[in-house]
CSV table of N, CA, C and O and ligand atoms in Angstrom, one decimal:
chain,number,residue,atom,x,y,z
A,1,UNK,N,22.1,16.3,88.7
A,1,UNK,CA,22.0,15.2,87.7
A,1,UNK,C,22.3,15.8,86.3
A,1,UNK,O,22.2,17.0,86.2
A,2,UNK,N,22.6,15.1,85.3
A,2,UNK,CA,23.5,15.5,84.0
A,2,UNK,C,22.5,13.9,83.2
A,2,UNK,O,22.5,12.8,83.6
A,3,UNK,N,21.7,14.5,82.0
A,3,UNK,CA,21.4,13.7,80.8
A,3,UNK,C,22.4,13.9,79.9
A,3,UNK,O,23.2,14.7,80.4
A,4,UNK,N,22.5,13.7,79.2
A,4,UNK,CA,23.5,13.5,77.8
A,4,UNK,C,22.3,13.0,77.4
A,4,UNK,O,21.6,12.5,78.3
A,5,UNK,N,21.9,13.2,76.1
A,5,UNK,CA,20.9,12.8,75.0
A,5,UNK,C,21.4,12.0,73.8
A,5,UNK,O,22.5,12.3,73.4
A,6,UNK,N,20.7,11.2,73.4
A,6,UNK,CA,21.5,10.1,72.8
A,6,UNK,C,22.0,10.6,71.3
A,6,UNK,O,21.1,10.6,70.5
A,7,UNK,N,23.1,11.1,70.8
A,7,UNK,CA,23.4,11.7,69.7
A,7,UNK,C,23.6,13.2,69.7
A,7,UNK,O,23.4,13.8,68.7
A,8,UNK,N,24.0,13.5,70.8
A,8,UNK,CA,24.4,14.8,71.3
A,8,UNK,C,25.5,15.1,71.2
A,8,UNK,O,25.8,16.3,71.1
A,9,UNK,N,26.7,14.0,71.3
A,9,UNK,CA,27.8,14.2,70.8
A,9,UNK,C,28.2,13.9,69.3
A,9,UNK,O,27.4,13.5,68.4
A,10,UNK,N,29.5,14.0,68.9
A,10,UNK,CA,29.7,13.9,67.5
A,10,UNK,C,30.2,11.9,67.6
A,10,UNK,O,30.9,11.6,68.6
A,11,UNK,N,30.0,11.2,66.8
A,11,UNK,CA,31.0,9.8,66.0
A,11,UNK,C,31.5,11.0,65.7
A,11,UNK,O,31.2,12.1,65.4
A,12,UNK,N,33.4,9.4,66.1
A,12,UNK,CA,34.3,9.8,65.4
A,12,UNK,C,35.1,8.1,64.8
A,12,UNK,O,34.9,6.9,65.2
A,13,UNK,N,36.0,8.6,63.7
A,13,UNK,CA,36.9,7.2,63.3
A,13,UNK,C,37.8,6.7,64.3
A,13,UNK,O,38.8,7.4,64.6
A,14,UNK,N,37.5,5.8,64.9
A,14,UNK,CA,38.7,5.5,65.4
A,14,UNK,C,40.1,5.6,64.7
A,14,UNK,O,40.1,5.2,63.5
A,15,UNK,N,41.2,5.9,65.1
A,15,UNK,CA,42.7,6.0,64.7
A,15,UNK,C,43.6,4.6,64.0
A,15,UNK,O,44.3,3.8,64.6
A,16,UNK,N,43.5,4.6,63.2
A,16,UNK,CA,44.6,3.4,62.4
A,16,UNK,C,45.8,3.3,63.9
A,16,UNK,O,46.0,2.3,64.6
A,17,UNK,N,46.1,4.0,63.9
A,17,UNK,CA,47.4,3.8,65.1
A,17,UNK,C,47.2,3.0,66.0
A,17,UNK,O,48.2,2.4,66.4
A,18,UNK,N,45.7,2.5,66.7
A,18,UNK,CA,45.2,1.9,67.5
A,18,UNK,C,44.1,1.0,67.1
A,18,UNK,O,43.6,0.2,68.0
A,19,UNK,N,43.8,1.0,66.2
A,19,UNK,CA,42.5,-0.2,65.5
A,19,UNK,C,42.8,-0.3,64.2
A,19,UNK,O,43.1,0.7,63.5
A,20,UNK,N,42.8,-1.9,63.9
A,20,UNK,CA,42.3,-2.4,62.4
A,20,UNK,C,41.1,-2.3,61.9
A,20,UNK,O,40.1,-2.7,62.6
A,21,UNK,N,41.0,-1.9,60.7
A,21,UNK,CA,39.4,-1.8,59.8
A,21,UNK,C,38.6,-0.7,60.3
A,21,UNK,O,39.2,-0.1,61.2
A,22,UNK,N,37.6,-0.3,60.0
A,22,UNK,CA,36.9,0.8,60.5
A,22,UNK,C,35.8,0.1,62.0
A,22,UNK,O,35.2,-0.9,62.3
A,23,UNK,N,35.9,1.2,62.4
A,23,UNK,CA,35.9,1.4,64.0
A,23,UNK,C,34.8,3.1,64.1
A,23,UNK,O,35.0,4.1,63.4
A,24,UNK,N,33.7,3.0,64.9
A,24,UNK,CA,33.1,4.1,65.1
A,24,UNK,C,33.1,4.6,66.6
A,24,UNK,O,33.3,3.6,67.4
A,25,UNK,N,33.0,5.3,67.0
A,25,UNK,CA,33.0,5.7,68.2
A,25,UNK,C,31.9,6.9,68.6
A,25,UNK,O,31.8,8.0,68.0
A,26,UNK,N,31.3,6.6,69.4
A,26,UNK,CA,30.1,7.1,70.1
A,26,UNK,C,29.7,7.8,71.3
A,26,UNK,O,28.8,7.2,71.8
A,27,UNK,N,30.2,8.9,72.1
A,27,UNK,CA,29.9,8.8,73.2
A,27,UNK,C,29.0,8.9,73.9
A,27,UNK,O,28.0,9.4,73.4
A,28,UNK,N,28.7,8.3,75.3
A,28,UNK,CA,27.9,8.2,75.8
A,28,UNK,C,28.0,9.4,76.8
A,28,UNK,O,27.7,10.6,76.6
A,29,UNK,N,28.6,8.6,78.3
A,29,UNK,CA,28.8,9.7,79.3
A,29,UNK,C,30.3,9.3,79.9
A,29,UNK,O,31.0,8.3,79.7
A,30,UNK,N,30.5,10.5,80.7
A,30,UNK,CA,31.2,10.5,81.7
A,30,UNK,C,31.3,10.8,82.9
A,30,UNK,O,31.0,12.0,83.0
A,31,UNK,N,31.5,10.3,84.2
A,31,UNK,CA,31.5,10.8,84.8
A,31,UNK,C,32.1,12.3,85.5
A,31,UNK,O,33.0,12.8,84.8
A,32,UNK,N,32.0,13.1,86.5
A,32,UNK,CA,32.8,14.0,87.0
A,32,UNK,C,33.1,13.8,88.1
A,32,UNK,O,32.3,13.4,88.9
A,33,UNK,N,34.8,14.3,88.5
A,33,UNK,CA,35.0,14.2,89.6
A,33,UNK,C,34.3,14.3,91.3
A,33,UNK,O,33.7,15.4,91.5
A,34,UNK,N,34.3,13.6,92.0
A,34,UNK,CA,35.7,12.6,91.9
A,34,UNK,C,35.7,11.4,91.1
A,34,UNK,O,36.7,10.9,90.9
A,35,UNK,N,34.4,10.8,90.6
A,35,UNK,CA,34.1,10.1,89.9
A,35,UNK,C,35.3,10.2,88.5
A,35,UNK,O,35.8,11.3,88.0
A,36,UNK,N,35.6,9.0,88.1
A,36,UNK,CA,36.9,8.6,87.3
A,36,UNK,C,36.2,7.7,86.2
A,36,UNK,O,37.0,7.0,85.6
A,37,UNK,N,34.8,7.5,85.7
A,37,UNK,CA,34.6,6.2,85.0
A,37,UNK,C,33.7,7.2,83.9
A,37,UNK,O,33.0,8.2,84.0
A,38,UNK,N,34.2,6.3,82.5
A,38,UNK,CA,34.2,6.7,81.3
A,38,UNK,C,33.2,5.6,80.5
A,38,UNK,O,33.6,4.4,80.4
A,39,UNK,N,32.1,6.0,80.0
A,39,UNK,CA,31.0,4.8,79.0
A,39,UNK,C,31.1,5.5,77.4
A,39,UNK,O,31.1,6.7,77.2
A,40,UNK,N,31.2,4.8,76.6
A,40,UNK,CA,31.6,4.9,75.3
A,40,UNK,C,31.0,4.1,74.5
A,40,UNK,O,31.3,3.0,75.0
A,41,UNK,N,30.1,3.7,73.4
A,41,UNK,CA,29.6,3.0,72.7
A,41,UNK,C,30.8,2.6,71.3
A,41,UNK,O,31.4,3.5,70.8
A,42,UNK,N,31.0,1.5,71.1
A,42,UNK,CA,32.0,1.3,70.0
A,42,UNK,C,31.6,0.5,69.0
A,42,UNK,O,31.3,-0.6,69.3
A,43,UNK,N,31.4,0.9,67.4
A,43,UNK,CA,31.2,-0.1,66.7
A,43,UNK,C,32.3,-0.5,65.3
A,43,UNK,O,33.0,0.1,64.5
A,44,UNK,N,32.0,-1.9,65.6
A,44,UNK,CA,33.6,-2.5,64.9
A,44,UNK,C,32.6,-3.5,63.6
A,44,UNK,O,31.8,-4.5,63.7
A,45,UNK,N,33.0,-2.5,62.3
A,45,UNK,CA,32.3,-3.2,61.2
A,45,UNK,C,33.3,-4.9,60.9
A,45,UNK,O,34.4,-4.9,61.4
A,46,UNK,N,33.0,-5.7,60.4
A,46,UNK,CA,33.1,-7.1,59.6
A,46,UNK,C,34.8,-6.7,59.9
A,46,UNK,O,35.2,-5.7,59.4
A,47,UNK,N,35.6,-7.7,60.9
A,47,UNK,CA,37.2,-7.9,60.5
A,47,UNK,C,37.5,-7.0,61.5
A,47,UNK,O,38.5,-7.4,62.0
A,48,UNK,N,36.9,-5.5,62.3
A,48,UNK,CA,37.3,-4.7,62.7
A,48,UNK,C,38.1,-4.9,64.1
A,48,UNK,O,37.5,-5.7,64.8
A,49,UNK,N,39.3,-4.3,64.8
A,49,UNK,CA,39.0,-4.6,66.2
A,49,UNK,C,40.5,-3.5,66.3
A,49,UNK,O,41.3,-3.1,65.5
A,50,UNK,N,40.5,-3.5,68.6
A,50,UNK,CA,41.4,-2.9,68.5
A,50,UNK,C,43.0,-3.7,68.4
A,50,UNK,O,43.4,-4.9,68.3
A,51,UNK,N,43.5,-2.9,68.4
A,51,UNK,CA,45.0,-3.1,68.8
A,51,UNK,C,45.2,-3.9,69.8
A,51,UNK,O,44.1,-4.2,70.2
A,52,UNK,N,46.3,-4.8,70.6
A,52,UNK,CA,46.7,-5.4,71.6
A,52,UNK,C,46.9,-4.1,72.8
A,52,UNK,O,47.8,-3.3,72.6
A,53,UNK,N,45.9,-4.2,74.1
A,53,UNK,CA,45.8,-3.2,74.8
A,53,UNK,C,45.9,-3.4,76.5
A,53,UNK,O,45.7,-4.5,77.0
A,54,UNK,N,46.2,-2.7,77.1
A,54,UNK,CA,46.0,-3.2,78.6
A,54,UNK,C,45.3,-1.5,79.4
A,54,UNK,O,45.7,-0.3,79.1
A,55,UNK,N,44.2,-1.8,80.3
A,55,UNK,CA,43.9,-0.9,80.9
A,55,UNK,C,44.0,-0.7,82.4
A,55,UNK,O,43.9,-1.7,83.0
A,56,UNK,N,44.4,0.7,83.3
A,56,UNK,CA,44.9,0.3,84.7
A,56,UNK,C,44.0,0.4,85.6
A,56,UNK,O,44.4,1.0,86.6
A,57,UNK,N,42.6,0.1,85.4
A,57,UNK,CA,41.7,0.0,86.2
A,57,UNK,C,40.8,-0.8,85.9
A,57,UNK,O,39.6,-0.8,86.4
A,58,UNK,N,41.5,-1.9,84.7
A,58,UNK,CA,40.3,-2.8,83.9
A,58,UNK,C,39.2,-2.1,83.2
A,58,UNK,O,39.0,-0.9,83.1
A,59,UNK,N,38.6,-3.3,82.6
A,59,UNK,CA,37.3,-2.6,82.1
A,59,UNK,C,35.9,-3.4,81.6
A,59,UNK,O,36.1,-4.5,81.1
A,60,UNK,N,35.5,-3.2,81.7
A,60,UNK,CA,33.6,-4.1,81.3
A,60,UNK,C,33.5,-3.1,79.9
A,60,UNK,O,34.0,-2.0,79.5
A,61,UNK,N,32.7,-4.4,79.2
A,61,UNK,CA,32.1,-4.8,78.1
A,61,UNK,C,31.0,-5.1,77.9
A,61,UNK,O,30.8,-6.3,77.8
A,62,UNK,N,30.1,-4.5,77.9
A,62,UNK,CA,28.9,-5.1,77.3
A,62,UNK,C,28.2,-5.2,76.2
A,62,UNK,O,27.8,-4.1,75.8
A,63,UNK,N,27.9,-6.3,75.5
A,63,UNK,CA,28.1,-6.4,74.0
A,63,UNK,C,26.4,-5.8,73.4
A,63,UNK,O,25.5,-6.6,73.7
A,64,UNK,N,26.2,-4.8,72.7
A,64,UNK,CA,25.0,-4.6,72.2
A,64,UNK,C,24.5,-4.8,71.0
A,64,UNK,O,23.6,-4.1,70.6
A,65,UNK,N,25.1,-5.7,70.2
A,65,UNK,CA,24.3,-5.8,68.6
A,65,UNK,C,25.5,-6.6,68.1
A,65,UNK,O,26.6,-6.3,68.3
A,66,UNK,N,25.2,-7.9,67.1
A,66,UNK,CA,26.0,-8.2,66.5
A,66,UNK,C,26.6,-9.3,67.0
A,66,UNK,O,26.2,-9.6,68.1
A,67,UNK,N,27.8,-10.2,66.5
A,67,UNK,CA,28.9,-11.0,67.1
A,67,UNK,C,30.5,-10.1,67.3
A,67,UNK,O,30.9,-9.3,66.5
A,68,UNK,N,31.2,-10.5,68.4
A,68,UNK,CA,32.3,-10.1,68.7
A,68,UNK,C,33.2,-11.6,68.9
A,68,UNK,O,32.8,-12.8,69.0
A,69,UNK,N,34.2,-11.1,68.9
A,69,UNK,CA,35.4,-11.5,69.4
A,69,UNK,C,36.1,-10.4,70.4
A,69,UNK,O,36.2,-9.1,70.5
A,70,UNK,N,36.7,-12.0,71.5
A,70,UNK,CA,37.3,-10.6,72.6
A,70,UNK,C,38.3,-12.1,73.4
A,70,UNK,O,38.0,-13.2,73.8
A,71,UNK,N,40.0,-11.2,73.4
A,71,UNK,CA,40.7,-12.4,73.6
A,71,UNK,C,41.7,-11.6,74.8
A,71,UNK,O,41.8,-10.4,74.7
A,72,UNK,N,42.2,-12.2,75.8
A,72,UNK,CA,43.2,-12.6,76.6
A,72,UNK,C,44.4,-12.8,76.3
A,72,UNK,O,44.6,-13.9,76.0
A,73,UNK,N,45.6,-12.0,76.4
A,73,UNK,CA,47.0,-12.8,76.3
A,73,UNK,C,47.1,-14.4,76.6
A,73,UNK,O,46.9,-14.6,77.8
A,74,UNK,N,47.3,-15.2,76.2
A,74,UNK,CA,48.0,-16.4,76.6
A,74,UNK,C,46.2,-17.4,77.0
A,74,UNK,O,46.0,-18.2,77.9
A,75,UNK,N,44.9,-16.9,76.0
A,75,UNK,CA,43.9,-17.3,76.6
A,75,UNK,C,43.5,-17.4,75.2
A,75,UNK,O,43.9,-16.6,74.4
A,76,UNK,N,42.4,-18.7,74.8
A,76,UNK,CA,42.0,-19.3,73.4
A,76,UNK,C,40.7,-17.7,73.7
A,76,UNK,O,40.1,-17.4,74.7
A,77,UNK,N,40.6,-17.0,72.1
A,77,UNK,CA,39.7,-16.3,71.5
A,77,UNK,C,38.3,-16.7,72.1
A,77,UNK,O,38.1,-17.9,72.2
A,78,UNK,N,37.4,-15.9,72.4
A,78,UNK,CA,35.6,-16.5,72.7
A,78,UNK,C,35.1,-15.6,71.8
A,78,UNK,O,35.7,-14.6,71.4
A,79,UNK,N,33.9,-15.9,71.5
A,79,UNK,CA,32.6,-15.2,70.5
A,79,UNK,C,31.9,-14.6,72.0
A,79,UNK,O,31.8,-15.1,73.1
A,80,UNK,N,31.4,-13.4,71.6
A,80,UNK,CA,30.5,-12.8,72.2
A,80,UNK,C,29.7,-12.2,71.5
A,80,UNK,O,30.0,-11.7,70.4
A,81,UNK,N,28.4,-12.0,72.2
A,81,UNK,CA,27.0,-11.4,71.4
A,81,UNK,C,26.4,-11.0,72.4
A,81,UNK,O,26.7,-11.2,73.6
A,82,UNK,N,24.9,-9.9,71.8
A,82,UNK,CA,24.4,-9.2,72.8
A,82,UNK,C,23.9,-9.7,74.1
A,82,UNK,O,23.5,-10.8,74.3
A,83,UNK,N,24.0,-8.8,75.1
A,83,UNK,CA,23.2,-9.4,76.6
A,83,UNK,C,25.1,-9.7,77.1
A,83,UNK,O,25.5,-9.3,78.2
A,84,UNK,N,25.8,-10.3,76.3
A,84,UNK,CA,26.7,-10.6,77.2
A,84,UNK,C,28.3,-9.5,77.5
A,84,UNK,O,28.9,-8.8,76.7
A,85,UNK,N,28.6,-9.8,79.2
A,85,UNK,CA,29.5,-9.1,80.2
A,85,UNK,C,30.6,-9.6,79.9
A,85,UNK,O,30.4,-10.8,79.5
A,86,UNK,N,32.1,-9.1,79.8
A,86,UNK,CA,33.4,-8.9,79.8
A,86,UNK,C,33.8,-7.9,80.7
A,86,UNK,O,33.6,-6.7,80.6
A,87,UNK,N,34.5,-8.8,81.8
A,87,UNK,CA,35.6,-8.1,82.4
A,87,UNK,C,37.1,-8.7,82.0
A,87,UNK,O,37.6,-9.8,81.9
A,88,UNK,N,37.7,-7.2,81.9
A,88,UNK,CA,39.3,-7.6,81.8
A,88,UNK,C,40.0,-6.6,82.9
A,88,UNK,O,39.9,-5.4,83.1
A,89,UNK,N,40.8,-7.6,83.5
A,89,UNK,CA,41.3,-7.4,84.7
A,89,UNK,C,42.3,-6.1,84.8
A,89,UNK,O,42.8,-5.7,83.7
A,90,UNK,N,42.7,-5.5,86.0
A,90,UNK,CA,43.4,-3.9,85.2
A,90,UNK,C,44.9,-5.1,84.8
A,90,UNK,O,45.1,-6.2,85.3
A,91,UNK,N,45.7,-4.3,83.9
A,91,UNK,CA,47.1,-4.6,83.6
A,91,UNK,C,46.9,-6.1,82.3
A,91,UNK,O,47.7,-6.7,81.6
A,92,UNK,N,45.6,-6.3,82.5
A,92,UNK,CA,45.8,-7.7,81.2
A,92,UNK,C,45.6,-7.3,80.0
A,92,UNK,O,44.7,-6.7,79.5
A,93,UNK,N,46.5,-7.8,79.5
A,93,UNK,CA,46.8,-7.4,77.5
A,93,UNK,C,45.8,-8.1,77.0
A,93,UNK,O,45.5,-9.3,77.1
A,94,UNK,N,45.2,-7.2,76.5
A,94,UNK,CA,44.0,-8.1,75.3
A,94,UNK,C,43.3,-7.0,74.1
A,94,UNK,O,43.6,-5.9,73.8
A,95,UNK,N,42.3,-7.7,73.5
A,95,UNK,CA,42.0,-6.9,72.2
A,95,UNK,C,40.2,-7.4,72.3
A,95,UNK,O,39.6,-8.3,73.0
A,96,UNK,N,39.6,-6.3,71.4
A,96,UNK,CA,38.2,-6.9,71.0
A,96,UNK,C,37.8,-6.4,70.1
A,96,UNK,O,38.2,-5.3,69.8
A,97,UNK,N,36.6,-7.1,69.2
A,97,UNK,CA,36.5,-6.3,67.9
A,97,UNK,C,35.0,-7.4,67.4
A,97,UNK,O,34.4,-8.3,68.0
A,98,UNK,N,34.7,-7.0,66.3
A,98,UNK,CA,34.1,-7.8,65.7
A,98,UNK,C,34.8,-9.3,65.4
A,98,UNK,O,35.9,-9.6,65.6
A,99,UNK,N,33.7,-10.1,64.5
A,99,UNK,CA,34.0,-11.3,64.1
A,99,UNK,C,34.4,-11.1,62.7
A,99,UNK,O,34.4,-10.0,62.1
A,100,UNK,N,34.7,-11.8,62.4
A,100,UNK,CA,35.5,-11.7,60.7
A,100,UNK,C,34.2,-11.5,59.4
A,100,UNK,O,34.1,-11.0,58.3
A,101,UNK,N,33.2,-12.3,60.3
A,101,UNK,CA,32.0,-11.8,58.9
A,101,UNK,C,30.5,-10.9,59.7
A,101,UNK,O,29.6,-10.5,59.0
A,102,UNK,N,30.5,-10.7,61.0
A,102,UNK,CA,29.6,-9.6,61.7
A,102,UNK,C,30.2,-8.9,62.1
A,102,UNK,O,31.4,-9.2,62.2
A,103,UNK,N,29.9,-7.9,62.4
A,103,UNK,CA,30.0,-6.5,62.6
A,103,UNK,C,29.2,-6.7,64.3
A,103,UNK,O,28.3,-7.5,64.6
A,104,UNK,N,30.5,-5.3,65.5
A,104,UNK,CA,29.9,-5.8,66.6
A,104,UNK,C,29.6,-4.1,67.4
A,104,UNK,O,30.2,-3.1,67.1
A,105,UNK,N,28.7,-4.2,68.5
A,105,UNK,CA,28.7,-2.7,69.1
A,105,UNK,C,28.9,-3.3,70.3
A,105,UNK,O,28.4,-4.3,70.7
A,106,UNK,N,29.7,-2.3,71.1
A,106,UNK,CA,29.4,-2.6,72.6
A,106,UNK,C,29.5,-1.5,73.6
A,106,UNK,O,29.7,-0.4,73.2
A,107,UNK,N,29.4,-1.6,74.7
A,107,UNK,CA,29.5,-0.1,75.5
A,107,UNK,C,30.5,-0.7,76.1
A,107,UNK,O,30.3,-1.8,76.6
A,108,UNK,N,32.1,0.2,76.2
A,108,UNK,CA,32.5,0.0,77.3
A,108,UNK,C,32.9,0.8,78.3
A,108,UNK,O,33.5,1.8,77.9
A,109,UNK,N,32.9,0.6,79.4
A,109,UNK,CA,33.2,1.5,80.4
A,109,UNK,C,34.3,1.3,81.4
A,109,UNK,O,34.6,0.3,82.1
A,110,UNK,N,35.0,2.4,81.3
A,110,UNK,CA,36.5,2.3,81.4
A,110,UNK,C,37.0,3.2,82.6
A,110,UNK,O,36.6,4.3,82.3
A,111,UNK,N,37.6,3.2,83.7
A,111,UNK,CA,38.2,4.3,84.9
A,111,UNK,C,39.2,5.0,83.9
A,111,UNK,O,39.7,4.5,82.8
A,112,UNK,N,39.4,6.0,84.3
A,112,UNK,CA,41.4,6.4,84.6
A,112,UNK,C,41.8,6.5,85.5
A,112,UNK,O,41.2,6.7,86.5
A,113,UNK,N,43.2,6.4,85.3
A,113,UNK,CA,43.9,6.4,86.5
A,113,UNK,C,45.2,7.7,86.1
A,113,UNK,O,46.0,7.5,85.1
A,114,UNK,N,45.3,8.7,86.9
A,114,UNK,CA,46.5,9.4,86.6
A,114,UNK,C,46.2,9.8,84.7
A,114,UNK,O,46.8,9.4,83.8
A,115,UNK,N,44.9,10.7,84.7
A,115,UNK,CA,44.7,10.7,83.5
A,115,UNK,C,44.5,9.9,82.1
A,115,UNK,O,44.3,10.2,81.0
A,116,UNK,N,44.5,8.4,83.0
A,116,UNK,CA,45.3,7.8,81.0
A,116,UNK,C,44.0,6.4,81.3
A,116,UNK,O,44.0,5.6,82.3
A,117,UNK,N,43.3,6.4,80.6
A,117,UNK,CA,42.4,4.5,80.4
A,117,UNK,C,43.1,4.0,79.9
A,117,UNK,O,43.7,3.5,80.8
A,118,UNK,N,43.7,3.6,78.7
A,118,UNK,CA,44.6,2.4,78.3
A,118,UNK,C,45.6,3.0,77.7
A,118,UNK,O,45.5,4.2,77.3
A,119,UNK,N,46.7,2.4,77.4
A,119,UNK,CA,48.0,2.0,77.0
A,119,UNK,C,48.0,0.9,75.7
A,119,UNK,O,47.9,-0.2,76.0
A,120,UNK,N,48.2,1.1,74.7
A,120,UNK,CA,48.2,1.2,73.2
A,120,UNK,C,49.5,0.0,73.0
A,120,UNK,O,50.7,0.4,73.0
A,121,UNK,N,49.2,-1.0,72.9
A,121,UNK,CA,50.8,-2.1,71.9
A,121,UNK,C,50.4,-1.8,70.5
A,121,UNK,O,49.9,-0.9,69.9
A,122,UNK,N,51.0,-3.5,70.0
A,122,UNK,CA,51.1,-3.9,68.9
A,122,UNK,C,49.5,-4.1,68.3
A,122,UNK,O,48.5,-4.5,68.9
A,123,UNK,N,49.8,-3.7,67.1
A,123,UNK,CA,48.0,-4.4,66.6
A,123,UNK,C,48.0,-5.8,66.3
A,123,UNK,O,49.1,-6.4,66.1
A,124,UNK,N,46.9,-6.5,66.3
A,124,UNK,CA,46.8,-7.9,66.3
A,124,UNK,C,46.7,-7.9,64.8
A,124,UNK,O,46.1,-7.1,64.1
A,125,UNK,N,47.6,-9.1,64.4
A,125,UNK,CA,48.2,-9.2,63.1
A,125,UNK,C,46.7,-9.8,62.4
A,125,UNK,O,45.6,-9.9,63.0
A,126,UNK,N,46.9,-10.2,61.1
A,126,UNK,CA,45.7,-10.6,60.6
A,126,UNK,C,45.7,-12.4,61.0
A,126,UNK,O,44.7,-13.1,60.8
A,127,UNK,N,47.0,-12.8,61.4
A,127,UNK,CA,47.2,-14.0,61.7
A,127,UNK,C,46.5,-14.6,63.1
A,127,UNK,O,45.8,-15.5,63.4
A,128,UNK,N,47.1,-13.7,63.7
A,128,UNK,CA,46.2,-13.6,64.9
A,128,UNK,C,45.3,-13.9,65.5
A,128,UNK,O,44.9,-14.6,66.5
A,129,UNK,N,44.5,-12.7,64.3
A,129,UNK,CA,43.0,-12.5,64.9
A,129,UNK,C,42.2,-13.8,64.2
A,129,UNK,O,41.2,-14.2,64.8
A,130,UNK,N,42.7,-14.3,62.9
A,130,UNK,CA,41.9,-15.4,62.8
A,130,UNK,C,42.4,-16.6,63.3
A,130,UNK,O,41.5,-17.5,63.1
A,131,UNK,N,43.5,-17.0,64.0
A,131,UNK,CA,44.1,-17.8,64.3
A,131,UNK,C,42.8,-17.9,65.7
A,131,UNK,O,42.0,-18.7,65.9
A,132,UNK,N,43.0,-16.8,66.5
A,132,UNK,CA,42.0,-16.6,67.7
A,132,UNK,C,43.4,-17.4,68.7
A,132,UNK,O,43.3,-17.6,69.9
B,1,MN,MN1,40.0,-3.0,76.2
């Protein structure tokens, strides 16, 4: 058995290359092989969110503080808040982030596959994100 202690690792900034606005990042745990699944705490201040993304083993969301936004290719934008589950299916393009005036945290937990959890597009424009 393996604890990780809460704050044992370092926050870091998320990367401009892959998220708008500031973005914190938290780790939680990881698994070890053969185990492949990765938990991460993410916090996306007022406006923040990531990039347009797709993952190849999908991934869950669970939202812990705050209001989110979390959208679908070709699917109307939903509000999410704490207590609530997001699955996105592996290979579907989508983004999540805070709402435009809350700030949001969520844990999410992600596989790899062949090394890599997600694959990085375009960032969601500012049109976009509030268009939803
Ligand atoms: Mn994602």
């Amino acid at each position: 058995m393996k604890i990780n202690r809460a704050g044992s690792g370092p926050s870091s900034w998320a990367p401009a290359e892959q998220f708008t606005g500031t973005v914190r990042r938290d780790p939680l745990i990881g698994s070890e092989a053969p185990g492949r699944v990765n938990a991460g705490l993410v916090t996306f201040e007022p406006g923040a969110r990531t990039a347009w993304h797709t993952h190849p083993a999908g991934q869950i969301l669970i939202v812990t503080a705050g209001r989110g936004w979390v959208q679908s290719e070709g699917q109307p934008r939903q509000e999410v808040a704490p207590g609530d589950s997001i699955w996105f299916p592996a290979g579907e393009r989508h983004w999540h982030g805070a709402t435009a005036t809350t700030a949001m945290t969520h844990i999410a937990v992600t596989e790899y596959v062949d090394g890599s959890a997600v694959t990085w597009e375009d960032h969601v424009s500012d049109g976009d994100y509030a268009a939803g």
